[in-house]
Amino acid sequence: MKPVIIKYGLVIAGGIIQGFGMGLFLFPQYVPSGGAGGITVLLNYWFGLSMGTALWIVNFTLLLAGLYVLGKRFAVWTVIAITMTSLSVTFFEQIPVHNRNLMIDLVFGSIFLGIGIGILMRQNVSNGGIGVLALIISKKYNVLPGRSLFWINSFIFIFAAIIIDWKIIILALLSQWIATQVVNMIFQLSFDKSYTLGWRKK
């Protein structure tokens, strides 16, 4: 029972920290937080879907892939993480911040984003969106999830920039580089006692 409680706490904390980085730092500066957002923009551009509908389609499709490959427990934990992240973003984006600096927001937002994602991935939980694919690749090919996350997101950002607009591509790639470095650092941390709850595909 204790490992489950610890995992609940870590998943909730990871979702909140990730949402903190997005809601307080990245989103106010219009910096995309991941590849799912890039796909969402493309669906909106090509098919006229609302952002909310397009984002739901992207996350739901990727979650189905995770459900098939990683199991039901993965899907349940990911839903918890996504919910906490959404609530956290909604809360923190309401906080007014004066005298904003783009690069400071970019760096701090990316660091907190990476911490949140890293905590979730250490628990075999995705942060939603492209994080699902990163975990699948990590488990199948034994590579760091941050590495695959960076390359997938980078490809999506570049593709979206070619189709739509180049204005924020550099900021998006820089943010992803910082975040994924933090993800890899956290994923490689070693503890005397592991708090990662093992699970099997069901």
PDB file of C-alpha atoms in Angstrom:
ATOM      1  CA  MET A   1       0.000   0.000   0.000  1.00  0.00           C
ATOM      2  CA  LYS A   2       2.837   2.381   0.874  1.00  0.00           C
ATOM      3  CA  PRO A   3       4.453   2.215  -2.622  1.00  0.00           C
ATOM      4  CA  VAL A   4       1.085   3.082  -4.185  1.00  0.00           C
ATOM      5  CA  ILE A   5       0.681   6.124  -1.915  1.00  0.00           C
ATOM      6  CA  ILE A   6       4.237   7.235  -2.733  1.00  0.00           C
ATOM      7  CA  LYS A   7       3.569   6.825  -6.449  1.00  0.00           C
ATOM      8  CA  TYR A   8       0.329   8.827  -6.170  1.00  0.00           C
ATOM      9  CA  GLY A   9       2.273  11.617  -4.459  1.00  0.00           C
ATOM     10  CA  LEU A  10       5.042  11.632  -7.057  1.00  0.00           C
ATOM     11  CA  VAL A  11       2.621  11.566 -10.010  1.00  0.00           C
ATOM     12  CA  ILE A  12       0.590  14.424  -8.542  1.00  0.00           C
ATOM     13  CA  ALA A  13       3.781  16.381  -7.784  1.00  0.00           C
ATOM     14  CA  GLY A  14       5.130  15.774 -11.294  1.00  0.00           C
ATOM     15  CA  GLY A  15       1.882  16.990 -12.868  1.00  0.00           C
ATOM     16  CA  ILE A  16       1.783  20.116 -10.698  1.00  0.00           C
ATOM     17  CA  ILE A  17       5.446  21.001 -11.319  1.00  0.00           C
ATOM     18  CA  GLN A  18       5.026  20.505 -15.056  1.00  0.00           C
ATOM     19  CA  GLY A  19       1.899  22.687 -15.043  1.00  0.00           C
ATOM     20  CA  PHE A  20       3.745  25.319 -13.000  1.00  0.00           C
ATOM     21  CA  GLY A  21       6.439  25.604 -15.671  1.00  0.00           C
ATOM     22  CA  MET A  22       3.874  25.810 -18.454  1.00  0.00           C
ATOM     23  CA  GLY A  23       1.277  28.066 -16.841  1.00  0.00           C
ATOM     24  CA  LEU A  24       3.541  30.593 -15.135  1.00  0.00           C
ATOM     25  CA  PHE A  25       6.480  30.802 -17.556  1.00  0.00           C
ATOM     26  CA  LEU A  26       6.090  29.192 -20.997  1.00  0.00           C
ATOM     27  CA  PHE A  27       2.489  29.750 -22.070  1.00  0.00           C
ATOM     28  CA  PRO A  28       2.444  33.492 -21.215  1.00  0.00           C
ATOM     29  CA  GLN A  29       5.384  33.856 -23.628  1.00  0.00           C
ATOM     30  CA  TYR A  30       3.669  31.658 -26.256  1.00  0.00           C
ATOM     31  CA  VAL A  31       6.428  29.033 -26.119  1.00  0.00           C
ATOM     32  CA  PRO A  32       5.133  25.545 -27.072  1.00  0.00           C
ATOM     33  CA  SER A  33       5.675  23.010 -24.311  1.00  0.00           C
ATOM     34  CA  GLY A  34       5.841  19.930 -26.531  1.00  0.00           C
ATOM     35  CA  GLY A  35       5.144  18.154 -29.781  1.00  0.00           C
ATOM     36  CA  ALA A  36       1.473  17.521 -29.009  1.00  0.00           C
ATOM     37  CA  GLY A  37       0.944  21.272 -29.128  1.00  0.00           C
ATOM     38  CA  GLY A  38       2.664  21.400 -32.513  1.00  0.00           C
ATOM     39  CA  ILE A  39       0.403  18.662 -33.904  1.00  0.00           C
ATOM     40  CA  THR A  40      -2.600  20.489 -32.440  1.00  0.00           C
ATOM     41  CA  VAL A  41      -1.643  23.666 -34.285  1.00  0.00           C
ATOM     42  CA  LEU A  42      -1.269  21.714 -37.535  1.00  0.00           C
ATOM     43  CA  LEU A  43      -4.708  20.084 -37.161  1.00  0.00           C
ATOM     44  CA  ASN A  44      -6.203  23.498 -36.496  1.00  0.00           C
ATOM     45  CA  TYR A  45      -4.407  24.945 -39.531  1.00  0.00           C
ATOM     46  CA  TRP A  46      -5.315  22.127 -41.934  1.00  0.00           C
ATOM     47  CA  PHE A  47      -8.823  21.146 -40.817  1.00  0.00           C
ATOM     48  CA  GLY A  48     -10.087  24.168 -38.862  1.00  0.00           C
ATOM     49  CA  LEU A  49     -10.541  22.116 -35.677  1.00  0.00           C
ATOM     50  CA  SER A  50     -10.677  24.057 -32.435  1.00  0.00           C
ATOM     51  CA  MET A  51      -7.489  23.873 -30.347  1.00  0.00           C
ATOM     52  CA  GLY A  52      -9.298  22.037 -27.555  1.00  0.00           C
ATOM     53  CA  THR A  53     -10.757  19.417 -29.886  1.00  0.00           C
ATOM     54  CA  ALA A  54      -7.495  18.940 -31.764  1.00  0.00           C
ATOM     55  CA  LEU A  55      -5.492  18.581 -28.533  1.00  0.00           C
ATOM     56  CA  TRP A  56      -7.975  16.012 -27.210  1.00  0.00           C
ATOM     57  CA  ILE A  57      -7.692  13.987 -30.438  1.00  0.00           C
ATOM     58  CA  VAL A  58      -3.878  14.037 -30.262  1.00  0.00           C
ATOM     59  CA  ASN A  59      -3.692  13.044 -26.592  1.00  0.00           C
ATOM     60  CA  PHE A  60      -6.433  10.412 -26.912  1.00  0.00           C
ATOM     61  CA  THR A  61      -4.759   8.801 -29.948  1.00  0.00           C
ATOM     62  CA  LEU A  62      -1.357   8.678 -28.248  1.00  0.00           C
ATOM     63  CA  LEU A  63      -2.934   7.411 -25.029  1.00  0.00           C
ATOM     64  CA  LEU A  64      -4.499   4.520 -26.987  1.00  0.00           C
ATOM     65  CA  ALA A  65      -1.037   3.669 -28.322  1.00  0.00           C
ATOM     66  CA  GLY A  66       0.302   3.689 -24.764  1.00  0.00           C
ATOM     67  CA  LEU A  67      -2.608   1.553 -23.583  1.00  0.00           C
ATOM     68  CA  TYR A  68      -1.873  -1.055 -26.256  1.00  0.00           C
ATOM     69  CA  VAL A  69       1.908  -1.157 -25.758  1.00  0.00           C
ATOM     70  CA  LEU A  70       2.398  -0.276 -22.067  1.00  0.00           C
ATOM     71  CA  GLY A  71      -0.819  -1.539 -20.464  1.00  0.00           C
ATOM     72  CA  LYS A  72      -3.927  -0.342 -18.644  1.00  0.00           C
ATOM     73  CA  ARG A  73      -2.158   0.852 -15.510  1.00  0.00           C
ATOM     74  CA  PHE A  74      -0.029   3.157 -17.646  1.00  0.00           C
ATOM     75  CA  ALA A  75      -3.173   4.747 -19.100  1.00  0.00           C
ATOM     76  CA  VAL A  76      -4.758   5.262 -15.671  1.00  0.00           C
ATOM     77  CA  TRP A  77      -1.652   6.926 -14.223  1.00  0.00           C
ATOM     78  CA  THR A  78      -1.244   9.067 -17.339  1.00  0.00           C
ATOM     79  CA  VAL A  79      -4.832  10.331 -17.039  1.00  0.00           C
ATOM     80  CA  ILE A  80      -4.072  11.342 -13.422  1.00  0.00           C
ATOM     81  CA  ALA A  81      -0.907  13.154 -14.529  1.00  0.00           C
ATOM     82  CA  ILE A  82      -2.639  14.948 -17.406  1.00  0.00           C
ATOM     83  CA  THR A  83      -5.497  16.029 -15.122  1.00  0.00           C
ATOM     84  CA  MET A  84      -3.139  17.435 -12.490  1.00  0.00           C
ATOM     85  CA  THR A  85      -1.145  19.236 -15.170  1.00  0.00           C
ATOM     86  CA  SER A  86      -4.276  20.817 -16.662  1.00  0.00           C
ATOM     87  CA  LEU A  87      -5.525  21.972 -13.259  1.00  0.00           C
ATOM     88  CA  SER A  88      -2.081  23.325 -12.431  1.00  0.00           C
ATOM     89  CA  VAL A  89      -1.807  25.252 -15.725  1.00  0.00           C
ATOM     90  CA  THR A  90      -5.284  26.735 -15.192  1.00  0.00           C
ATOM     91  CA  PHE A  91      -4.323  27.891 -11.693  1.00  0.00           C
ATOM     92  CA  PHE A  92      -0.858  29.307 -12.393  1.00  0.00           C
ATOM     93  CA  GLU A  93      -1.731  31.116 -15.621  1.00  0.00           C
ATOM     94  CA  GLN A  94      -4.103  33.305 -13.579  1.00  0.00           C
ATOM     95  CA  ILE A  95      -1.199  34.690 -11.525  1.00  0.00           C
ATOM     96  CA  PRO A  96      -0.172  38.132 -12.865  1.00  0.00           C
ATOM     97  CA  VAL A  97       3.567  38.603 -13.393  1.00  0.00           C
ATOM     98  CA  HIS A  98       4.957  42.057 -14.120  1.00  0.00           C
ATOM     99  CA  ASN A  99       8.158  43.006 -15.954  1.00  0.00           C
ATOM    100  CA  ARG A 100       8.439  39.667 -17.729  1.00  0.00           C
ATOM    101  CA  ASN A 101      11.688  38.646 -19.407  1.00  0.00           C
ATOM    102  CA  LEU A 102      11.440  36.183 -22.293  1.00  0.00           C
ATOM    103  CA  MET A 103      14.719  34.354 -21.696  1.00  0.00           C
ATOM    104  CA  ILE A 104      14.236  34.112 -17.924  1.00  0.00           C
ATOM    105  CA  ASP A 105      10.739  32.708 -18.440  1.00  0.00           C
ATOM    106  CA  LEU A 106      12.050  30.325 -21.098  1.00  0.00           C
ATOM    107  CA  VAL A 107      14.827  28.946 -18.895  1.00  0.00           C
ATOM    108  CA  PHE A 108      12.831  28.632 -15.674  1.00  0.00           C
ATOM    109  CA  GLY A 109       9.752  27.296 -17.466  1.00  0.00           C
ATOM    110  CA  SER A 110      11.817  24.684 -19.296  1.00  0.00           C
ATOM    111  CA  ILE A 111      13.582  23.592 -16.103  1.00  0.00           C
ATOM    112  CA  PHE A 112      10.322  23.102 -14.189  1.00  0.00           C
ATOM    113  CA  LEU A 113       8.793  21.395 -17.234  1.00  0.00           C
ATOM    114  CA  GLY A 114      11.738  18.984 -17.327  1.00  0.00           C
ATOM    115  CA  ILE A 115      11.545  18.300 -13.586  1.00  0.00           C
ATOM    116  CA  GLY A 116       7.856  17.468 -13.829  1.00  0.00           C
ATOM    117  CA  ILE A 117       8.285  15.218 -16.867  1.00  0.00           C
ATOM    118  CA  GLY A 118      11.324  13.533 -15.298  1.00  0.00           C
ATOM    119  CA  ILE A 119       9.440  12.716 -12.096  1.00  0.00           C
ATOM    120  CA  LEU A 120       6.572  11.237 -14.101  1.00  0.00           C
ATOM    121  CA  MET A 121       8.779   9.179 -16.386  1.00  0.00           C
ATOM    122  CA  ARG A 122      10.690   7.712 -13.428  1.00  0.00           C
ATOM    123  CA  GLN A 123       7.312   6.341 -12.349  1.00  0.00           C
ATOM    124  CA  ASN A 124       6.674   4.892 -15.848  1.00  0.00           C
ATOM    125  CA  VAL A 125       4.018   7.564 -16.351  1.00  0.00           C
ATOM    126  CA  SER A 126       3.740   9.819 -19.381  1.00  0.00           C
ATOM    127  CA  ASN A 127       3.143  13.549 -19.206  1.00  0.00           C
ATOM    128  CA  GLY A 128       0.693  13.063 -22.065  1.00  0.00           C
ATOM    129  CA  GLY A 129       1.104  13.706 -25.754  1.00  0.00           C
ATOM    130  CA  ILE A 130       4.486  12.819 -27.225  1.00  0.00           C
ATOM    131  CA  GLY A 131       5.697  11.624 -23.820  1.00  0.00           C
ATOM    132  CA  VAL A 132       3.780   8.414 -24.537  1.00  0.00           C
ATOM    133  CA  LEU A 133       5.860   7.740 -27.652  1.00  0.00           C
ATOM    134  CA  ALA A 134       9.053   8.638 -25.776  1.00  0.00           C
ATOM    135  CA  LEU A 135       8.298   6.039 -23.090  1.00  0.00           C
ATOM    136  CA  ILE A 136       7.424   3.387 -25.686  1.00  0.00           C
ATOM    137  CA  ILE A 137      10.727   3.998 -27.516  1.00  0.00           C
ATOM    138  CA  SER A 138      12.624   4.091 -24.215  1.00  0.00           C
ATOM    139  CA  LYS A 139      11.272   0.705 -23.129  1.00  0.00           C
ATOM    140  CA  LYS A 140      11.617  -0.944 -26.527  1.00  0.00           C
ATOM    141  CA  TYR A 141      15.105   0.273 -27.420  1.00  0.00           C
ATOM    142  CA  ASN A 142      16.536   1.017 -23.944  1.00  0.00           C
ATOM    143  CA  VAL A 143      17.325   4.683 -24.618  1.00  0.00           C
ATOM    144  CA  LEU A 144      16.843   7.658 -22.354  1.00  0.00           C
ATOM    145  CA  PRO A 145      13.273   8.999 -22.775  1.00  0.00           C
ATOM    146  CA  GLY A 146      14.468  12.583 -22.808  1.00  0.00           C
ATOM    147  CA  ARG A 147      16.528  11.893 -25.917  1.00  0.00           C
ATOM    148  CA  SER A 148      13.678  10.437 -27.951  1.00  0.00           C
ATOM    149  CA  LEU A 149      11.337  13.134 -26.601  1.00  0.00           C
ATOM    150  CA  PHE A 150      13.680  15.851 -27.852  1.00  0.00           C
ATOM    151  CA  TRP A 151      14.067  14.441 -31.368  1.00  0.00           C
ATOM    152  CA  ILE A 152      10.368  13.717 -31.877  1.00  0.00           C
ATOM    153  CA  ASN A 153       9.356  17.153 -30.605  1.00  0.00           C
ATOM    154  CA  SER A 154      12.076  18.842 -32.668  1.00  0.00           C
ATOM    155  CA  PHE A 155      10.841  17.163 -35.852  1.00  0.00           C
ATOM    156  CA  ILE A 156       7.258  18.266 -35.116  1.00  0.00           C
ATOM    157  CA  PHE A 157       8.341  21.842 -34.331  1.00  0.00           C
ATOM    158  CA  ILE A 158      10.377  22.107 -37.535  1.00  0.00           C
ATOM    159  CA  PHE A 159       7.582  20.613 -39.643  1.00  0.00           C
ATOM    160  CA  ALA A 160       5.001  22.958 -38.092  1.00  0.00           C
ATOM    161  CA  ALA A 161       7.340  25.914 -38.619  1.00  0.00           C
ATOM    162  CA  ILE A 162       7.776  25.055 -42.309  1.00  0.00           C
ATOM    163  CA  ILE A 163       4.019  24.789 -42.783  1.00  0.00           C
ATOM    164  CA  ILE A 164       2.895  27.710 -40.623  1.00  0.00           C
ATOM    165  CA  ASP A 165       5.462  30.119 -39.155  1.00  0.00           C
ATOM    166  CA  TRP A 166       9.155  30.172 -38.191  1.00  0.00           C
ATOM    167  CA  LYS A 167       8.812  32.852 -35.522  1.00  0.00           C
ATOM    168  CA  ILE A 168       8.922  30.691 -32.398  1.00  0.00           C
ATOM    169  CA  ILE A 169      10.805  27.634 -33.657  1.00  0.00           C
ATOM    170  CA  ILE A 170      14.120  28.658 -32.048  1.00  0.00           C
ATOM    171  CA  LEU A 171      12.458  29.309 -28.689  1.00  0.00           C
ATOM    172  CA  ALA A 172      10.569  26.009 -28.875  1.00  0.00           C
ATOM    173  CA  LEU A 173      13.705  24.008 -29.699  1.00  0.00           C
ATOM    174  CA  LEU A 174      15.738  25.752 -26.987  1.00  0.00           C
ATOM    175  CA  SER A 175      13.002  25.079 -24.449  1.00  0.00           C
ATOM    176  CA  GLN A 176      12.865  21.407 -25.443  1.00  0.00           C
ATOM    177  CA  TRP A 177      16.647  21.064 -25.234  1.00  0.00           C
ATOM    178  CA  ILE A 178      16.728  22.471 -21.694  1.00  0.00           C
ATOM    179  CA  ALA A 179      13.719  20.425 -20.578  1.00  0.00           C
ATOM    180  CA  THR A 180      15.017  17.157 -21.991  1.00  0.00           C
ATOM    181  CA  GLN A 181      18.441  17.634 -20.401  1.00  0.00           C
ATOM    182  CA  VAL A 182      16.666  17.962 -17.054  1.00  0.00           C
ATOM    183  CA  VAL A 183      14.503  14.903 -17.844  1.00  0.00           C
ATOM    184  CA  ASN A 184      17.597  12.796 -18.545  1.00  0.00           C
ATOM    185  CA  MET A 185      19.319  14.022 -15.367  1.00  0.00           C
ATOM    186  CA  ILE A 186      16.337  13.098 -13.213  1.00  0.00           C
ATOM    187  CA  PHE A 187      15.795   9.785 -15.021  1.00  0.00           C
ATOM    188  CA  GLN A 188      19.407   8.779 -14.285  1.00  0.00           C
ATOM    189  CA  LEU A 189      19.364   9.753 -10.602  1.00  0.00           C
ATOM    190  CA  SER A 190      20.224   6.873  -8.322  1.00  0.00           C
ATOM    191  CA  PHE A 191      18.642   6.316  -4.902  1.00  0.00           C
ATOM    192  CA  ASP A 192      19.497   3.830  -2.196  1.00  0.00           C
ATOM    193  CA  LYS A 193      15.837   2.913  -2.052  1.00  0.00           C
ATOM    194  CA  SER A 194      13.830   2.888  -5.228  1.00  0.00           C
ATOM    195  CA  TYR A 195      10.417   4.516  -5.096  1.00  0.00           C
ATOM    196  CA  THR A 196       9.478   3.438  -8.599  1.00  0.00           C
ATOM    197  CA  LEU A 197       6.487   1.142  -8.469  1.00  0.00           C
ATOM    198  CA  GLY A 198       6.877  -1.797 -10.793  1.00  0.00           C
ATOM    199  CA  TRP A 199       3.988  -2.764 -13.005  1.00  0.00           C
ATOM    200  CA  ARG A 200       3.140  -5.223 -15.689  1.00  0.00           C
ATOM    201  CA  LYS A 201       1.107  -4.870 -18.805  1.00  0.00           C
ATOM    202  CA  LYS A 202      -2.446  -6.070 -18.339  1.00  0.00           C
TER     203      LYS A 202
END
